[in-house]
Amino acid sequence: MKSYREELWFETKTRRAYLNITPRVESVLRASGVKEGLVLVNAMHITASVYINDDEPGLLRDYDDFLERLAPHEAVYRHNETGEDNGDAHVKRQIMGREVVVAVTDGRLDFGPWEQIFYGEFDGRRRKRVLVKVIGE
């Protein structure tokens, strides 16, 4: 069994952003040489997320509006009493999740219709990383 690890780095110019990282994950998969197995993609920061959904601009805006209603940036968070201003980003990450696992079949990500892998940033403007781990034959 092969195991291959690579980190992807992101630095958004805005506090919140939703980036389709599917092509970058596919590139890592090709570099791994794995034809049958699994790929794990996870955010290595507690105010960012990795999730799977459709790459449709209206849907991305809907996510952003929904998350802001659930965890508004301007709300009062005990975490912010420590001198931080990102309590909302921690909550948003919990809602959207930390990681995804995708099957690899014949050297390709085995997606359902419209599925894409996204990096969700909830406290941007600084450099953060995503781990891509490929395991298989």
Coordinates of C-alpha atoms in Angstrom, one line a residue, residues 15-19 47-51 53 58-75 77 86-98 118-123:
R15 CA -12.1 37.3 6.1
R16 CA -14.4 34.7 4.5
A17 CA -13.9 32.9 1.2
Y18 CA -14.9 29.6 -0.5
L19 CA -12.3 28.2 -2.8
T47 CA -11.0 28.6 11.6
A48 CA -11.1 26.9 8.2
S49 CA -13.1 24.0 6.7
V50 CA -13.0 21.5 3.9
Y51 CA -16.3 20.3 2.5
N53 CA -20.7 20.4 -2.6
G58 CA -25.6 31.4 -5.7
L59 CA -25.1 28.4 -3.4
L60 CA -21.8 29.8 -2.1
R61 CA -23.5 33.1 -1.3
D62 CA -26.3 31.1 0.4
Y63 CA -23.7 29.3 2.6
D64 CA -22.1 32.6 3.6
D65 CA -25.4 34.2 4.4
F66 CA -26.6 31.1 6.4
L67 CA -23.3 30.9 8.4
E68 CA -23.4 34.6 9.1
R69 CA -27.0 34.3 10.5
L70 CA -26.0 31.4 12.7
A71 CA -22.7 32.8 13.9
P72 CA -22.5 36.6 13.2
H73 CA -19.1 38.1 13.3
E74 CA -20.3 41.0 15.4
A75 CA -21.9 38.8 18.1
Y77 CA -18.2 35.4 21.9
N86 CA -12.7 35.3 15.5
G87 CA -15.1 33.5 17.8
D88 CA -17.5 33.3 14.9
A89 CA -14.9 31.6 12.7
H90 CA -14.5 28.8 15.1
V91 CA -18.3 28.2 15.2
K92 CA -18.6 28.4 11.4
R93 CA -15.8 25.8 11.0
Q94 CA -17.7 23.4 13.4
I95 CA -20.8 23.7 11.2
M96 CA -19.0 23.2 7.9
G97 CA -16.6 20.5 9.1
R98 CA -12.9 19.7 9.2
F118 CA -13.9 23.3 -1.3
Y119 CA -11.7 25.1 1.2
G120 CA -13.9 27.4 3.4
E121 CA -12.0 30.2 5.1
F122 CA -13.7 32.0 8.0
D123 CA -10.8 34.1 9.4

